[in-house]
Short mmCIF file of C-alpha atoms in Angstrom, two decimals:
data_model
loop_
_atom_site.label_atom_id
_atom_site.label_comp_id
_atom_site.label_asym_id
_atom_site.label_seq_id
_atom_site.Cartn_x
_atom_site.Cartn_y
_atom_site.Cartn_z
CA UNK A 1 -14.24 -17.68 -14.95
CA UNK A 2 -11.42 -14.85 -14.81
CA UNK A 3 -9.56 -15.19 -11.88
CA UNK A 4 -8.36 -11.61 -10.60
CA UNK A 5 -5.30 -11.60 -8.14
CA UNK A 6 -4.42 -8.66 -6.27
CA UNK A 7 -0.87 -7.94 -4.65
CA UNK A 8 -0.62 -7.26 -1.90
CA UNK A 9 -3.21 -7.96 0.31
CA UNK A 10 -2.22 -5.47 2.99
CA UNK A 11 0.56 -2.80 2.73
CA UNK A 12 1.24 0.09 5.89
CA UNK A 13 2.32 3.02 4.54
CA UNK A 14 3.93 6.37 5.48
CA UNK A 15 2.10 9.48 4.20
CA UNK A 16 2.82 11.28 1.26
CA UNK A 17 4.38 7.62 0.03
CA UNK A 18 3.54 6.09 -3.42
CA UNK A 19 1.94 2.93 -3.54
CA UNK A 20 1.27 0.42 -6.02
CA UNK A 21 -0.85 -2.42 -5.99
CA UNK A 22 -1.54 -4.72 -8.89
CA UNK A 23 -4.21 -7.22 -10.51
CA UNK A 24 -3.16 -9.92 -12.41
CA UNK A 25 -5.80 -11.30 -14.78
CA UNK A 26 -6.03 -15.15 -15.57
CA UNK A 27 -6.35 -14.35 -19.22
CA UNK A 28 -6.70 -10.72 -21.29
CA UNK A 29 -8.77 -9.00 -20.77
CA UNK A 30 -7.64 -6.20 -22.69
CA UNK A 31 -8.45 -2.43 -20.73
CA UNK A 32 -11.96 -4.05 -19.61
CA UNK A 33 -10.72 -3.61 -15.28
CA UNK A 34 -11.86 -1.09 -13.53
CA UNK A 35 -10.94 0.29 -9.78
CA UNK A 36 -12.81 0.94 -6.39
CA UNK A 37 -11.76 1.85 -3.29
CA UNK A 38 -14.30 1.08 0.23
CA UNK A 39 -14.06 2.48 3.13
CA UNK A 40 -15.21 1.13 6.43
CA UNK A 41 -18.90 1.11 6.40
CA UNK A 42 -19.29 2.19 3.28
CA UNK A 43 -20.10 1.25 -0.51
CA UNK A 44 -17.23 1.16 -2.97
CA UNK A 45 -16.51 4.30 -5.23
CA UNK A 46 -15.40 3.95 -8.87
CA UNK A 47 -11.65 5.45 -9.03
CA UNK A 48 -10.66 4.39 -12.68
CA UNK A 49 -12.54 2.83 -15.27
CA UNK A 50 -11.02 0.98 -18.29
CA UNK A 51 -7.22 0.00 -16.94
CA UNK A 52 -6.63 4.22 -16.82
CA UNK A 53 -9.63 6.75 -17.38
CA UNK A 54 -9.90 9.13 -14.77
CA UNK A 55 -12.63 10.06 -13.09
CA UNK A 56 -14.23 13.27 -12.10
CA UNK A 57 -13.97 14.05 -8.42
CA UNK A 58 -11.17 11.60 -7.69
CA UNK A 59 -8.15 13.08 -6.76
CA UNK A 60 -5.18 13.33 -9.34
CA UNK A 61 -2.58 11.55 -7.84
CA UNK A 62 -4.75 8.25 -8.36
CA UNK A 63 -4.21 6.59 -11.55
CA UNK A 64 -4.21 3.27 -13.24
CA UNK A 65 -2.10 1.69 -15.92
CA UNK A 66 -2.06 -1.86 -17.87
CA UNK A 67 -3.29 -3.65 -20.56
CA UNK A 68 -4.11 -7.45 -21.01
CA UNK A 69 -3.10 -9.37 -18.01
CA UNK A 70 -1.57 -6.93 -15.91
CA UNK A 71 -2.93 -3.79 -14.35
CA UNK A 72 -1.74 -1.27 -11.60
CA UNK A 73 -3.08 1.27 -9.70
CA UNK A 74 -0.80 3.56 -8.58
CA UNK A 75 -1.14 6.46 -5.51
CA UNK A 76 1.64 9.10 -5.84
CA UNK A 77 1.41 10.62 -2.28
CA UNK A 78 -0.40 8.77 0.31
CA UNK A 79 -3.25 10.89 2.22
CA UNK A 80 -4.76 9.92 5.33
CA UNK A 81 -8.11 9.52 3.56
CA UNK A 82 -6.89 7.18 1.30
CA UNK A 83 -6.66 4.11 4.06
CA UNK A 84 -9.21 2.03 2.57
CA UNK A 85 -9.91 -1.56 0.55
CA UNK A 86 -8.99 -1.23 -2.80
CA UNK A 87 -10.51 -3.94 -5.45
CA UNK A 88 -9.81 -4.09 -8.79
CA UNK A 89 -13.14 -5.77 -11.16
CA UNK A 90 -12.91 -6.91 -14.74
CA UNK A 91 -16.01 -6.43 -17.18
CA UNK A 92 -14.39 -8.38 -20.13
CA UNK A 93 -16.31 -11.90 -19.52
CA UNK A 94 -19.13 -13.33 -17.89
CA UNK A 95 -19.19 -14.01 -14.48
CA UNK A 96 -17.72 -10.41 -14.02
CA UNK A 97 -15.10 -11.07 -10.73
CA UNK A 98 -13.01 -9.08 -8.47
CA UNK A 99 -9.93 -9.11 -7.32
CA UNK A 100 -9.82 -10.49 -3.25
CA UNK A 101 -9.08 -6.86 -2.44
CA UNK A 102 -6.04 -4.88 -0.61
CA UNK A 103 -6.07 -2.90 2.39
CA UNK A 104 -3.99 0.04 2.77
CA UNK A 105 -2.99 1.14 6.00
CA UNK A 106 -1.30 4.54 7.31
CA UNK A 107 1.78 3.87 9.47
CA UNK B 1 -27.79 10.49 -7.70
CA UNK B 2 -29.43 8.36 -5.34
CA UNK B 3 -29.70 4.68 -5.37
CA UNK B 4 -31.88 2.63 -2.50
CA UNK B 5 -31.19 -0.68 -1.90
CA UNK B 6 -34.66 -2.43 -0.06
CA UNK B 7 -36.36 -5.37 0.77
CA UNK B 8 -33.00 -7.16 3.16
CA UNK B 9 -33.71 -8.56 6.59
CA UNK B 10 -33.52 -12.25 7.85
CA UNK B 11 -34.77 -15.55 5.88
CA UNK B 12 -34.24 -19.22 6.72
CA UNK B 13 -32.40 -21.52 4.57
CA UNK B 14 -34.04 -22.37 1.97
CA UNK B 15 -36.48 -19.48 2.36
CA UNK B 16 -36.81 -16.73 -0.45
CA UNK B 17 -36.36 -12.97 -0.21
CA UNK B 18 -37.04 -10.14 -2.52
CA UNK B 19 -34.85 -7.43 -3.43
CA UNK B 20 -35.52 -3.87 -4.81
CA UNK B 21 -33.24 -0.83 -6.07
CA UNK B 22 -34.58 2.08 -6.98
CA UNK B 23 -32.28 4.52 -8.28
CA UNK B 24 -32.75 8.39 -9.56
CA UNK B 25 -30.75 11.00 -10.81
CA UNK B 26 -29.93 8.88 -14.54
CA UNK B 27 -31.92 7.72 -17.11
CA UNK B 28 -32.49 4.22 -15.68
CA UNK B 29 -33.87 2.57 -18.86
CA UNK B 30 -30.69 3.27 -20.60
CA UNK B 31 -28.34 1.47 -18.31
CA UNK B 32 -27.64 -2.21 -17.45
CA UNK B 33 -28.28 -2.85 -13.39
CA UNK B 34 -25.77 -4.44 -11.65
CA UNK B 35 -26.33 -6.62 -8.07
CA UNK B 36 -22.97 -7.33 -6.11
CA UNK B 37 -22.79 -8.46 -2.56
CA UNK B 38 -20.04 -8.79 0.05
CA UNK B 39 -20.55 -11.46 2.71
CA UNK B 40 -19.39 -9.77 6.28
CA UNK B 41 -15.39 -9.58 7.06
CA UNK B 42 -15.08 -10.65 3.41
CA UNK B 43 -14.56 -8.81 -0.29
CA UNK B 44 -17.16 -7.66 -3.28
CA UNK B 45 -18.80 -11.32 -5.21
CA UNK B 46 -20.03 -9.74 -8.53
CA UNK B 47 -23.68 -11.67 -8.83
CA UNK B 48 -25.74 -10.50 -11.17
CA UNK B 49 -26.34 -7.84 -14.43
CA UNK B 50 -29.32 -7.18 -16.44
CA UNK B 51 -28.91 -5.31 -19.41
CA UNK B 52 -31.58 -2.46 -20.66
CA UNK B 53 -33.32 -4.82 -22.90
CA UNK B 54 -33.62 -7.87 -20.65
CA UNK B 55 -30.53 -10.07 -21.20
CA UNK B 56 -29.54 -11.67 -17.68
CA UNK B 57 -26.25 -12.96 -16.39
CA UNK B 58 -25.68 -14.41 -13.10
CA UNK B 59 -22.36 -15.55 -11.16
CA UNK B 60 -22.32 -19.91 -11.10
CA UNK B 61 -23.22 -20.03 -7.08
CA UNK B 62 -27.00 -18.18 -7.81
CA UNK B 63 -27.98 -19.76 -10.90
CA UNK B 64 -30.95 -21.45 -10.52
CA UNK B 65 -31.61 -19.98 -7.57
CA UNK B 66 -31.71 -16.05 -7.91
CA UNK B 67 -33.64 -14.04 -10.77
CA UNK B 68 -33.02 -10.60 -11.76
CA UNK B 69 -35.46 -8.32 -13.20
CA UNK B 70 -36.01 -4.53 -13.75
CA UNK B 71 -39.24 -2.64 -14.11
CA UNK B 72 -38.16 0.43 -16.61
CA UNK B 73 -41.18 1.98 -16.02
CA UNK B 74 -40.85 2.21 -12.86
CA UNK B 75 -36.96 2.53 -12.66
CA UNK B 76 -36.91 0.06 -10.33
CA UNK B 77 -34.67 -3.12 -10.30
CA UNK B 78 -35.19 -6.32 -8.43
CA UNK B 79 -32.85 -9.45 -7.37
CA UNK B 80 -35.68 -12.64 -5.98
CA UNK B 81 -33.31 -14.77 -3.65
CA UNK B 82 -34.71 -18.27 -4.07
CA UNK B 83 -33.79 -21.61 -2.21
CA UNK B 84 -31.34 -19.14 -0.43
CA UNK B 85 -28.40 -20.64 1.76
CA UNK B 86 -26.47 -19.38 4.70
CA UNK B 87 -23.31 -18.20 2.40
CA UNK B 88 -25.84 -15.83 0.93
CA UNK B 89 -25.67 -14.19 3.88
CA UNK B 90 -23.98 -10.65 2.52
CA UNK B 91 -24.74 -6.92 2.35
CA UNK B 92 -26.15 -6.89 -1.38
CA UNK B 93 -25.46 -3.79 -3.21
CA UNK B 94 -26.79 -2.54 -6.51
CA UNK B 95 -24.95 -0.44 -9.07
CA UNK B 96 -25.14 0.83 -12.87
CA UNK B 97 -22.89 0.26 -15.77
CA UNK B 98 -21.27 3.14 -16.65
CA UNK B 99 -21.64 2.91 -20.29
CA UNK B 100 -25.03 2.91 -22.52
CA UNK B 101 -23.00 1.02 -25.44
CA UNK B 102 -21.76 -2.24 -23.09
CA UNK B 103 -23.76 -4.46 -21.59
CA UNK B 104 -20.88 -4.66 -18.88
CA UNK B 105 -18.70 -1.98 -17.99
CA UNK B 106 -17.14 -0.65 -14.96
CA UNK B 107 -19.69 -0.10 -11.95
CA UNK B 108 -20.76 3.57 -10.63
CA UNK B 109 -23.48 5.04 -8.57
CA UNK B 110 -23.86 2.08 -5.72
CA UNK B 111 -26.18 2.59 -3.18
CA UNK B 112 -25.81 2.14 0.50
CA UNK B 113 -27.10 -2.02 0.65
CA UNK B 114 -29.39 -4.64 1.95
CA UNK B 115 -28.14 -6.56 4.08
CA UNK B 116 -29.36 -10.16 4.30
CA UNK B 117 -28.82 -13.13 6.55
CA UNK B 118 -29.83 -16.50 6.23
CA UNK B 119 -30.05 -18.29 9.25
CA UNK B 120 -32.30 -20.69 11.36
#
């Protein structure tokens, strides 16, 4: 099984800031991890798809780089409506996995 | 698109529980159907995919134990919980791949969840 681990678990944040958080894959999986981001109460939303496609409807300042092991999703600007759980999921193998998650917070 | 999650509620241990999706809005035959569940507090447990001709994978901790099935017909997909145990206990979402030519690929359109809790 592909282990996905996700730094850092929790970051607070001042708006308009740019955050990173990464997933580290146990082995490569080439561009095969894909993004969400959950609310409270709600389901997860797709943000990026393969390592760094864009999505329609998501804003631009997310995006998502990495290839093999090591992925990133990066936030340039902090909004208030971005304080959520974000998980990172690989489709390269079977069992698919995620990442344990990170929670972003809005100091 | 709209994607219903049904058939959650409570079950002993043990017990068995059946659970349908029932998406619209996309050409459901065309699509592998994904089930994922996240067990309350906790994160998302990837734990099953069926692909549009059949082919079924399953996370290690439901083999055995869960089946999933889809009725293209009737664009409806299905997850039966057998021999369940109290870490089943979980909202269980479904969700579709997002491409026709991979059996796995990243997961869009998720409905709203079942939740289910084993207990006696």
């Amino acid at each position: 099984e592909i282990v996905l681990t996700q730094s850092p678990d929790f970051q607070s944040v001042t708006a308009k800031e740019k955050v990173t958080i990464t997933c580290r894959a146990s082995q490569s999986i080439d561009t095969s991890l894909h993004w969400y981001q959950q609310k409270p109460g709600q389901a997860p939303k797709l943000i990026i798809k393969f390592a760094y496609q864009s999505l329609s409807g998501v804003p631009s300042r997310f995006s998502g780089s990495g290839s093999g092991t090591d992925f990133a999703l990066t936030i340039n600007g902090l909004e208030a409506e971005d304080v959520a759980t974000y998980y990172c999921h690989q489709s390269s193998a079977f069992p698919n996995t995620f990442g344990q998650g990170s929670k972003l917070e809005i100091k | 698109v709209t994607v219903v999650e049904s058939g959650g509620g409570w079950v002993q241990p043990g017990g068995s529980l059946r659970l349908s999706c029932a998406p619209s809005g996309f050409s459901f035959g065309a699509f592998s159907m994904n089930w994922i569940r996240q067990a309350p507090g906790k994160g998302l447990e990837w734990v099953s995919l069926i692909s549009r001709n059949g082919d079924t994978h399953y996370t290690d901790s439901v083999k055995g134990r869960f089946t999933v099935s889809r009725d293209n017909s009737k664009g409806t997909l299905f997850l039966q919980m057998d021999n369940v145990r109290a870490d089943d206990t979980a909202v269980y979402y479904c969700a579709r791949s997002t491409r026709i030519t991979l059996i796995a690929a990243a997961l869009t359109s998720w409905g709203q969840g079942t939740r289910v809790t084993v207990s006696s």
